[in-house]
Amino acid sequence: MSKKLTSRAEDYSKWYNELVVKADLAENSAVRGCMVIKPYGYAIWEKMQAELDRMFKETGHQNAYFPLFVPKSLFEAEEKNAEGFAKECAVVTHYRLQNDPERKGKLRVDPEARLEEELVVRPTSEAIIWNTYRNWIQSYRDLPILVNQWANVVRWEMRTRLFLRTAEFLWQEGHTAHATKEEAMDEAKLMNNVYATFVENFMAIPVIQGVKTESERFAGAEETFCIEALMQDGKALQAGTSHFLGQNFAKAFDVKFVNKEGKQDYVWATSWGVSTRLMGALIMTHSDDSGLVLPPSLAPNQVVIVPIYKGEEQLQEITEVVSGILKDLRNKGISVKYDDRDTLRPGAKFAQHELQGVPLRIAIGPKDLENGTVELARRDTFSKAIIALDDLNETVESLLREIQESLFSRALRFRDDHITEVDDFEDFKKVLETKTGFVSAHWDGTNETEDKIKELTKATIRCIPLEMKAEKGTCVYSGKPSSGRVLFAKAY
């Protein structure tokens, strides 16, 4: 804690990596490309899980669990999905180890224990789930199936970064089955909206809802809806996706049902997911050169109380008053921690809680006891105020709401200030290199133009905004006709 973070202006990537480790969120593990999520980091993820899980259940979804391993024959049944993930798959080929006769005390893979069929460690679960749904669905009466799974997945990555891109990560994946195309499409849109609501209301991050282009679409999907956020360094981050899968997986796994007219038809499908990548978004949207800045809705500790004292007698007097504060705040549903550790000085405690982004800090000492006051400090603005004990509960409640709203407003201003309309390719490149952020530009709708722009600038089409207004123009690169603007950006 004694060493300051690298500033964002000096090296944003280094700042991020240092912050994740120093704030005790996560660290690299002995397994290449995988991370250990530490208790403080996992506490934030648990709060995310709890809110999302509540929202899923309110929209009629139930949780289930499916196997980690997918037989290769099932995985390759839907060709586009298999092709899209093939290069990222970890594959189990053997089922046993044995003592190595050439190296005493060491083990080797038993060459006689090769599996009859290789098992893919799930990069996503459509294959195993749709093979299961074949046994669950016979009639329209069995539909819809609205299932979500909280799980881990593996997508082999060569270049990793904690939370943002790791070989193994945690996520949820919804997989639903429907009787009609309209129902499935409505479901995909609904869940994308659930994600947007969660990210904006709880993470205090503004997002743009849109659809992906064909080349950016989920492998095996007919349409991919997404939410895109903008980080402080001007790069975009895909915060969540929801996919309309059509009947592709139903046909691949022969999942049919008898409809109300008594005819057989293939089931319509969706899948949707968010992952621990949201932790990276949370860090990069709000935090500063002093450490984490957490929105109160997701902070493990919304308030921390630090006693300032000399001797055991003063500590006991302070603790007696603090016990009443703890009770009152907790009765209001506010998470509060009393940091009475005797192993750190108050200044070191302040530094730790500042680094870990606790929204409000209360300091209380002997003079405060005499005056019936406390010192209240905000993490987002570093402002301090002396508050009467009688007003503390109401003030804390009000400030937590204010901080939540302020963080969103600040991020929204930054995002809106970094959406730039351009009509010329030289301006397009200049904005990406100097101002950064989203570039709103006309596109001719072809993969060729999209690929060429990516090759020349490293920017991709993040989404075609759902609220895109019809506007005739000419493509920023090819000069061909365009029906509207799309959002380009460099991205994580």
Coordinates of C-alpha atoms in Angstrom, one line a residue:
M1 CA 0.0 0.0 0.0
S2 CA 3.0 2.3 0.6
K3 CA 3.9 2.5 -3.1
K4 CA 1.6 4.7 -5.2
L5 CA -0.1 3.5 -8.3
T6 CA 1.2 4.4 -11.7
S7 CA -1.0 7.2 -12.9
R8 CA -3.5 6.6 -15.7
A9 CA -2.0 9.4 -17.8
E10 CA 1.4 7.8 -17.6
D11 CA 0.4 4.2 -18.4
Y12 CA -3.2 3.2 -18.3
S13 CA -2.6 -0.5 -18.7
K14 CA 0.0 -0.6 -16.0
W15 CA -2.3 1.4 -13.7
Y16 CA -5.1 -1.1 -14.2
N17 CA -2.9 -4.1 -13.6
E18 CA -1.4 -2.6 -10.4
L19 CA -4.8 -1.6 -9.1
V20 CA -6.3 -5.0 -9.5
V21 CA -3.5 -6.6 -7.5
K22 CA -3.0 -3.8 -4.9
A23 CA -6.7 -3.4 -4.1
D24 CA -6.7 -7.2 -3.3
L25 CA -9.2 -8.0 -6.1
A26 CA -7.3 -10.8 -7.9
E27 CA -3.8 -12.1 -8.8
N28 CA -2.3 -14.4 -11.4
S29 CA -2.2 -18.0 -10.5
A30 CA 0.2 -20.9 -11.0
V31 CA -1.9 -21.9 -14.0
R32 CA -0.9 -19.9 -17.0
G33 CA -3.6 -17.5 -18.1
C34 CA -5.8 -18.2 -15.1
M35 CA -6.5 -15.9 -12.1
V36 CA -7.2 -16.2 -8.4
I37 CA -10.1 -14.0 -7.4
K38 CA -9.4 -12.9 -3.9
P39 CA -12.1 -12.4 -1.2
Y40 CA -12.6 -8.7 -1.7
G41 CA -12.8 -9.1 -5.5
Y42 CA -15.2 -12.0 -5.1
A43 CA -17.4 -10.0 -2.7
I44 CA -18.0 -7.5 -5.5
W45 CA -18.7 -10.3 -8.0
E46 CA -21.2 -11.9 -5.4
K47 CA -23.1 -8.6 -5.3
M48 CA -23.2 -8.5 -9.1
Q49 CA -24.4 -12.1 -9.1
A50 CA -27.1 -11.5 -6.5
E51 CA -28.6 -8.6 -8.4
L52 CA -28.5 -10.3 -11.8
D53 CA -29.9 -13.5 -10.3
R54 CA -32.8 -11.6 -8.8
M55 CA -33.5 -9.9 -12.2
F56 CA -33.3 -13.2 -14.1
K57 CA -35.8 -14.8 -11.7
E58 CA -38.1 -11.8 -11.9
T59 CA -38.3 -12.4 -15.6
G60 CA -39.2 -16.0 -15.2
H61 CA -35.9 -17.8 -15.4
Q62 CA -34.7 -20.7 -13.3
N63 CA -31.1 -21.8 -12.6
A64 CA -29.7 -25.2 -13.5
Y65 CA -26.3 -26.8 -14.1
F66 CA -24.8 -28.7 -17.0
P67 CA -21.6 -30.6 -17.4
L68 CA -18.2 -28.9 -17.8
F69 CA -17.2 -31.4 -20.5
V70 CA -18.7 -31.6 -24.0
P71 CA -18.1 -34.6 -26.2
K72 CA -16.4 -33.5 -29.4
S73 CA -19.2 -35.0 -31.6
L74 CA -21.8 -32.8 -29.8
F75 CA -19.6 -29.7 -29.9
E76 CA -19.1 -30.0 -33.7
A77 CA -22.8 -30.6 -34.4
E78 CA -23.5 -26.9 -35.0
E79 CA -20.8 -26.1 -37.5
K80 CA -20.6 -22.3 -37.2
N81 CA -20.5 -22.5 -33.4
A82 CA -17.8 -25.2 -33.5
E83 CA -15.7 -23.3 -36.1
G84 CA -16.0 -20.1 -34.1
F85 CA -14.6 -21.6 -30.9
A86 CA -12.3 -24.3 -32.3
K87 CA -9.1 -22.4 -31.8
E88 CA -9.9 -21.5 -28.2
C89 CA -10.8 -25.0 -27.0
A90 CA -9.0 -27.0 -24.3
V91 CA -9.4 -30.7 -24.9
V92 CA -9.3 -33.7 -22.6
T93 CA -7.8 -36.7 -24.3
H94 CA -6.9 -39.1 -21.5
Y95 CA -8.5 -40.1 -18.2
R96 CA -5.6 -41.4 -16.1
L97 CA -2.0 -40.7 -14.9
Q98 CA 0.6 -43.2 -13.9
N99 CA 4.0 -43.3 -12.2
D100 CA 6.7 -42.3 -14.7
P101 CA 9.2 -45.3 -14.9
E102 CA 11.9 -43.0 -16.1
R103 CA 11.5 -40.2 -13.4
K104 CA 11.2 -41.5 -9.9
G105 CA 8.4 -39.8 -7.9
K106 CA 6.9 -38.1 -11.1
L107 CA 3.8 -38.8 -13.1
R108 CA 3.0 -39.1 -16.7
V109 CA -0.2 -39.5 -18.8
D110 CA -1.0 -43.2 -19.1
P111 CA -0.7 -43.9 -22.9
E112 CA -3.2 -46.7 -22.5
A113 CA -5.9 -44.4 -21.0
R114 CA -6.9 -42.5 -24.1
L115 CA -10.5 -41.6 -24.2
E116 CA -12.6 -43.1 -27.0
E117 CA -13.9 -39.6 -27.7
E118 CA -12.2 -36.4 -26.8
L119 CA -14.0 -34.0 -24.4
V120 CA -14.0 -30.3 -24.9
V121 CA -13.8 -28.2 -21.8
R122 CA -16.8 -25.9 -22.3
P123 CA -16.1 -22.6 -23.9
T124 CA -19.9 -22.1 -24.0
S125 CA -22.7 -24.6 -23.3
E126 CA -25.1 -24.5 -26.3
A127 CA -24.1 -28.0 -27.5
I128 CA -24.5 -29.9 -24.3
I129 CA -27.6 -28.0 -23.3
W130 CA -29.4 -28.4 -26.7
N131 CA -28.5 -32.1 -26.7
T132 CA -30.3 -32.2 -23.3
Y133 CA -33.3 -30.2 -24.4
R134 CA -34.0 -32.8 -27.0
N135 CA -35.1 -35.1 -24.2
W136 CA -37.1 -32.3 -22.5
I137 CA -39.2 -31.1 -25.4
Q138 CA -41.9 -33.0 -27.2
S139 CA -44.8 -30.6 -27.3
Y140 CA -45.6 -26.8 -27.2
R141 CA -46.7 -27.5 -23.7
D142 CA -43.1 -28.0 -22.7
L143 CA -42.2 -24.5 -23.9
P144 CA -40.8 -22.1 -23.2
I145 CA -37.8 -23.3 -21.3
L146 CA -36.1 -20.4 -19.5
V147 CA -32.9 -21.6 -17.9
N148 CA -29.8 -19.9 -16.7
Q149 CA -26.5 -21.4 -15.5
W150 CA -23.8 -19.8 -13.3
A151 CA -20.6 -21.5 -14.3
N152 CA -17.0 -21.3 -15.3
V153 CA -15.8 -21.6 -18.9
V154 CA -12.4 -22.0 -20.6
R155 CA -11.4 -20.2 -23.8
W156 CA -7.6 -20.6 -24.3
E157 CA -6.0 -17.2 -24.5
M158 CA -2.4 -16.4 -25.3
R159 CA -2.4 -12.9 -24.0
T160 CA -4.3 -12.5 -20.8
R161 CA -5.2 -9.6 -18.4
L162 CA -6.9 -10.1 -15.0
F163 CA -10.7 -10.0 -15.4
L164 CA -10.7 -8.7 -18.9
R165 CA -9.3 -11.7 -20.7
T166 CA -8.3 -14.9 -18.9
A167 CA -8.3 -18.6 -20.0
E168 CA -10.9 -19.5 -17.4
F169 CA -13.5 -17.0 -16.3
L170 CA -16.8 -17.0 -14.4
W171 CA -20.1 -16.1 -16.0
Q172 CA -23.7 -16.8 -16.4
E173 CA -25.2 -18.2 -19.6
G174 CA -28.9 -18.2 -20.3
H175 CA -30.3 -20.8 -22.7
T176 CA -33.9 -20.6 -23.7
A177 CA -36.2 -22.5 -26.0
H178 CA -39.4 -21.1 -27.6
A179 CA -42.3 -22.1 -29.8
T180 CA -42.1 -19.2 -32.2
K181 CA -39.5 -16.9 -33.7
E182 CA -41.2 -13.9 -32.3
E183 CA -41.0 -15.2 -28.7
A184 CA -37.3 -16.0 -29.1
M185 CA -36.5 -12.6 -30.6
D186 CA -38.5 -10.9 -27.7
E187 CA -36.5 -12.9 -25.2
A188 CA -33.2 -11.9 -26.7
K189 CA -34.1 -8.2 -26.6
L190 CA -35.5 -8.5 -23.1
M191 CA -32.3 -10.0 -21.7
N192 CA -30.2 -7.4 -23.4
N193 CA -32.4 -4.8 -21.8
V194 CA -32.0 -6.5 -18.4
Y195 CA -28.2 -6.3 -18.8
A196 CA -28.4 -2.6 -19.7
T197 CA -30.6 -1.9 -16.7
F198 CA -28.2 -3.7 -14.4
V199 CA -25.0 -2.1 -15.7
E200 CA -26.5 1.4 -15.6
N201 CA -28.5 1.2 -12.3
F202 CA -26.0 -0.9 -10.2
M203 CA -22.6 -0.4 -11.9
A204 CA -23.3 3.2 -12.7
I205 CA -22.0 2.7 -16.2
P206 CA -23.9 4.1 -19.2
V207 CA -24.2 1.7 -22.1
I208 CA -25.3 1.8 -25.7
Q209 CA -27.6 -1.0 -26.8
G210 CA -27.2 -2.2 -30.4
V211 CA -26.7 -5.2 -32.7
K212 CA -23.5 -6.7 -33.9
T213 CA -22.5 -6.8 -37.5
E214 CA -22.3 -10.2 -39.2
S215 CA -18.6 -10.6 -38.6
E216 CA -18.8 -9.6 -34.9
R217 CA -21.9 -11.8 -34.3
F218 CA -21.7 -14.8 -31.9
A219 CA -20.8 -18.0 -33.8
G220 CA -24.1 -19.8 -34.5
A221 CA -26.3 -16.8 -34.0
E222 CA -28.6 -15.1 -36.5
E223 CA -28.6 -11.8 -34.5
T224 CA -26.5 -10.6 -31.6
F225 CA -27.7 -7.8 -29.4
C226 CA -25.1 -6.1 -27.2
I227 CA -24.4 -3.4 -24.7
E228 CA -21.2 -1.3 -25.2
A229 CA -19.5 0.8 -22.6
L230 CA -16.6 3.3 -22.8
M231 CA -13.6 3.1 -20.5
Q232 CA -11.6 6.1 -19.3
D233 CA -8.8 5.5 -21.8
G234 CA -11.3 5.9 -24.7
K235 CA -11.5 2.2 -25.5
A236 CA -14.9 0.4 -25.8
L237 CA -15.7 -2.7 -23.8
Q238 CA -18.5 -5.2 -24.7
A239 CA -20.3 -5.5 -21.4
G240 CA -22.9 -8.1 -22.3
T241 CA -24.5 -10.0 -25.3
S242 CA -27.8 -11.6 -26.0
H243 CA -28.2 -13.9 -29.1
F244 CA -31.1 -14.9 -31.2
L245 CA -30.1 -18.3 -32.4
G246 CA -33.0 -19.0 -34.7
Q247 CA -33.5 -22.7 -35.2
N248 CA -29.8 -23.5 -35.8
F249 CA -29.2 -25.5 -32.7
A250 CA -32.6 -27.2 -32.8
K251 CA -31.8 -28.4 -36.3
A252 CA -28.3 -29.5 -35.3
F253 CA -29.6 -31.5 -32.4
D254 CA -32.9 -32.5 -33.9
V255 CA -35.0 -30.7 -31.2
K256 CA -38.6 -30.8 -32.5
F257 CA -42.0 -30.2 -30.9
V258 CA -45.6 -30.6 -31.9
N259 CA -47.1 -27.2 -32.2
K260 CA -50.7 -26.2 -31.4
E261 CA -51.8 -27.1 -34.9
G262 CA -50.5 -30.6 -34.4
K263 CA -47.6 -30.2 -36.7
Q264 CA -43.9 -30.8 -36.0
D265 CA -41.5 -27.9 -36.0
Y266 CA -38.0 -27.0 -34.8
V267 CA -37.6 -25.0 -31.6
W268 CA -36.5 -21.4 -31.6
A269 CA -33.5 -20.5 -29.3
T270 CA -31.6 -17.8 -27.5
S271 CA -28.5 -17.6 -25.4
W272 CA -27.2 -14.6 -23.4
G273 CA -24.3 -14.0 -20.9
V274 CA -22.2 -11.6 -18.9
S275 CA -18.9 -12.5 -17.2
T276 CA -16.3 -11.4 -14.7
R277 CA -15.2 -9.1 -17.5
L278 CA -17.8 -6.7 -15.8
M279 CA -15.3 -6.4 -12.9
G280 CA -12.8 -4.9 -15.4
A281 CA -15.5 -2.5 -16.7
L282 CA -16.3 -1.4 -13.1
I283 CA -12.6 -0.7 -12.3
M284 CA -11.8 1.1 -15.5
T285 CA -15.0 3.3 -15.6
H286 CA -14.8 4.9 -12.2
S287 CA -11.4 4.4 -10.5
D288 CA -8.7 7.0 -10.2
D289 CA -5.0 7.4 -9.5
S290 CA -5.6 6.8 -5.8
G291 CA -7.3 3.4 -6.3
L292 CA -10.8 1.9 -6.7
V293 CA -13.9 4.0 -6.8
L294 CA -16.9 1.7 -6.2
P295 CA -20.6 2.6 -6.7
P296 CA -22.4 2.1 -3.4
S297 CA -24.8 -0.5 -4.9
L298 CA -21.9 -2.9 -5.4
A299 CA -19.4 -2.0 -2.7
P300 CA -18.8 -4.9 -0.2
N301 CA -18.6 -2.2 2.5
Q302 CA -20.6 0.9 1.8
V303 CA -19.3 2.6 4.9
V304 CA -16.2 2.1 7.0
I305 CA -15.7 3.5 10.5
V306 CA -12.2 4.1 11.8
P307 CA -11.7 5.0 15.5
I308 CA -9.0 7.6 16.4
Y309 CA -7.8 6.9 19.9
K310 CA -5.0 6.7 22.4
G311 CA -5.2 3.8 24.8
E312 CA -7.7 1.1 25.5
E313 CA -10.0 3.3 27.5
Q314 CA -10.6 5.7 24.7
L315 CA -11.2 2.8 22.3
Q316 CA -13.9 1.3 24.5
E317 CA -15.7 4.7 24.8
I318 CA -15.6 5.1 21.0
T319 CA -16.7 1.5 20.4
E320 CA -19.7 2.0 22.6
V321 CA -20.9 4.9 20.5
V322 CA -20.0 3.0 17.2
S323 CA -22.0 0.0 18.2
G324 CA -25.1 2.2 18.1
I325 CA -24.1 3.6 14.7
L326 CA -23.5 0.1 13.3
K327 CA -26.9 -1.1 14.5
D328 CA -28.8 1.9 13.0
L329 CA -27.0 1.8 9.6
R330 CA -27.4 -2.0 9.3
N331 CA -31.1 -1.7 10.1
K332 CA -31.4 0.6 7.1
G333 CA -29.7 -2.1 4.9
I334 CA -26.4 -0.3 4.7
S335 CA -23.3 -2.5 4.8
V336 CA -20.8 -1.0 7.3
K337 CA -17.5 -2.2 8.7
Y338 CA -15.9 -1.1 12.0
D339 CA -12.2 -1.2 11.4
D340 CA -10.8 -1.4 15.0
R341 CA -7.7 -3.4 14.1
D342 CA -4.8 -2.5 16.4
T343 CA -2.2 -3.6 13.8
L344 CA -2.5 -0.5 11.6
R345 CA -2.5 3.3 12.4
P346 CA -5.5 5.3 11.3
G347 CA -3.6 6.8 8.3
A348 CA -2.8 3.3 7.0
K349 CA -6.4 2.3 7.4
F350 CA -7.5 5.4 5.5
A351 CA -5.1 4.6 2.7
Q352 CA -6.3 1.0 2.5
H353 CA -10.0 1.9 2.3
E354 CA -9.3 4.6 -0.2
L355 CA -7.4 2.1 -2.4
Q356 CA -10.3 -0.4 -2.1
G357 CA -12.9 2.2 -3.0
V358 CA -15.1 2.3 0.1
P359 CA -17.7 5.0 -0.8
L360 CA -17.9 6.6 2.7
R361 CA -15.5 6.8 5.6
I362 CA -16.4 7.8 9.1
A363 CA -13.6 8.8 11.5
I364 CA -14.5 9.2 15.2
G365 CA -12.2 10.3 18.1
P366 CA -12.4 11.6 21.6
K367 CA -13.2 15.2 20.5
D368 CA -16.0 13.8 18.4
L369 CA -17.4 12.1 21.4
E370 CA -17.4 15.4 23.3
N371 CA -19.1 17.3 20.5
G372 CA -21.5 14.6 19.4
T373 CA -20.0 14.6 15.8
V374 CA -18.1 12.5 13.3
E375 CA -15.9 13.3 10.3
L376 CA -17.5 11.9 7.1
A377 CA -15.4 11.6 3.9
R378 CA -16.5 10.7 0.4
R379 CA -14.3 8.5 -1.7
D380 CA -15.5 9.8 -5.1
T381 CA -14.7 13.5 -4.4
F382 CA -12.4 13.3 -1.4
S383 CA -14.6 15.9 0.3
K384 CA -14.9 15.9 4.1
A385 CA -17.6 17.2 6.5
I386 CA -18.3 17.3 10.2
I387 CA -21.7 15.7 10.8
A388 CA -23.7 15.6 14.0
L389 CA -24.4 12.1 15.2
D390 CA -28.1 12.8 15.3
D391 CA -28.0 13.5 11.6
L392 CA -25.7 10.7 10.6
N393 CA -28.2 8.0 9.4
E394 CA -30.1 10.4 7.2
T395 CA -26.8 11.9 5.8
V396 CA -25.3 8.5 5.0
E397 CA -28.4 7.4 3.2
S398 CA -28.5 10.6 1.2
L399 CA -24.8 10.6 0.3
L400 CA -24.8 7.0 -0.9
R401 CA -27.7 7.8 -3.3
E402 CA -25.8 10.9 -4.4
I403 CA -22.6 9.1 -5.0
Q404 CA -24.3 6.4 -7.1
E405 CA -26.0 9.0 -9.2
S406 CA -22.9 11.2 -9.4
L407 CA -20.7 8.3 -10.7
F408 CA -23.2 7.5 -13.4
S409 CA -23.6 11.2 -14.4
R410 CA -19.8 11.6 -14.6
A411 CA -19.4 8.5 -16.7
L412 CA -22.2 9.6 -19.0
R413 CA -20.7 13.0 -19.6
F414 CA -17.4 11.4 -20.5
R415 CA -19.1 8.9 -22.8
D416 CA -21.2 11.5 -24.5
D417 CA -18.2 13.8 -24.9
H418 CA -16.4 11.0 -26.6
I419 CA -18.9 10.2 -29.3
T420 CA -17.7 12.0 -32.4
E421 CA -19.5 12.1 -35.8
V422 CA -17.1 12.1 -38.8
D423 CA -17.7 11.9 -42.5
D424 CA -14.1 11.8 -43.8
F425 CA -11.6 8.9 -43.3
E426 CA -8.7 11.1 -42.4
D427 CA -10.8 12.7 -39.7
F428 CA -11.9 9.2 -38.7
K429 CA -8.2 8.1 -38.1
K430 CA -7.4 11.4 -36.4
V431 CA -10.2 11.1 -33.8
L432 CA -9.2 7.5 -33.0
E433 CA -5.6 8.5 -32.4
T434 CA -6.1 11.8 -30.6
K435 CA -9.6 12.1 -29.0
T436 CA -10.4 8.4 -28.9
G437 CA -13.8 7.1 -27.9
F438 CA -16.7 6.1 -30.2
V439 CA -16.6 7.3 -33.8
S440 CA -20.0 7.6 -35.4
A441 CA -19.7 7.2 -39.1
H442 CA -21.5 5.9 -42.2
W443 CA -20.7 2.3 -43.3
D444 CA -21.7 0.7 -46.5
G445 CA -22.7 -2.6 -44.8
T446 CA -20.0 -4.8 -46.4
N447 CA -17.6 -7.2 -44.6
E448 CA -14.9 -6.0 -46.9
T449 CA -15.1 -2.4 -45.8
E450 CA -15.4 -3.4 -42.1
D451 CA -12.3 -5.6 -42.4
K452 CA -10.3 -3.0 -44.2
I453 CA -11.1 -0.3 -41.6
K454 CA -10.0 -2.7 -38.9
E455 CA -6.8 -3.5 -40.7
L456 CA -5.9 0.2 -41.1
T457 CA -7.0 1.5 -37.7
K458 CA -7.5 -1.4 -35.4
A459 CA -11.1 -0.1 -34.8
T460 CA -14.1 -2.4 -35.1
I461 CA -17.8 -1.7 -35.4
R462 CA -18.9 -2.0 -31.8
C463 CA -22.5 -1.9 -32.7
I464 CA -25.3 -0.7 -34.9
P465 CA -27.2 1.3 -32.3
L466 CA -30.8 0.3 -31.7
E467 CA -31.7 4.0 -31.6
M468 CA -29.8 4.7 -34.9
K469 CA -31.8 7.2 -36.9
A470 CA -32.3 6.6 -40.6
E471 CA -29.8 8.9 -42.3
K472 CA -28.7 8.6 -45.9
G473 CA -25.0 9.2 -46.4
T474 CA -21.8 7.8 -47.9
C475 CA -19.5 5.3 -46.3
V476 CA -16.6 6.9 -44.5
Y477 CA -14.1 4.6 -46.2
S478 CA -15.6 3.4 -49.5
G479 CA -17.8 6.3 -50.4
K480 CA -20.6 3.9 -51.3
P481 CA -24.2 4.6 -50.2
S482 CA -25.1 4.1 -46.5
S483 CA -28.4 4.1 -44.7
G484 CA -27.1 5.2 -41.2
R485 CA -24.2 5.7 -38.9
V486 CA -22.6 2.9 -36.8
L487 CA -20.2 3.2 -33.9
F488 CA -16.6 2.3 -34.4
A489 CA -14.0 2.2 -31.6
K490 CA -10.8 0.5 -30.5
A491 CA -11.9 -2.1 -27.9
Y492 CA -10.8 -4.5 -25.2

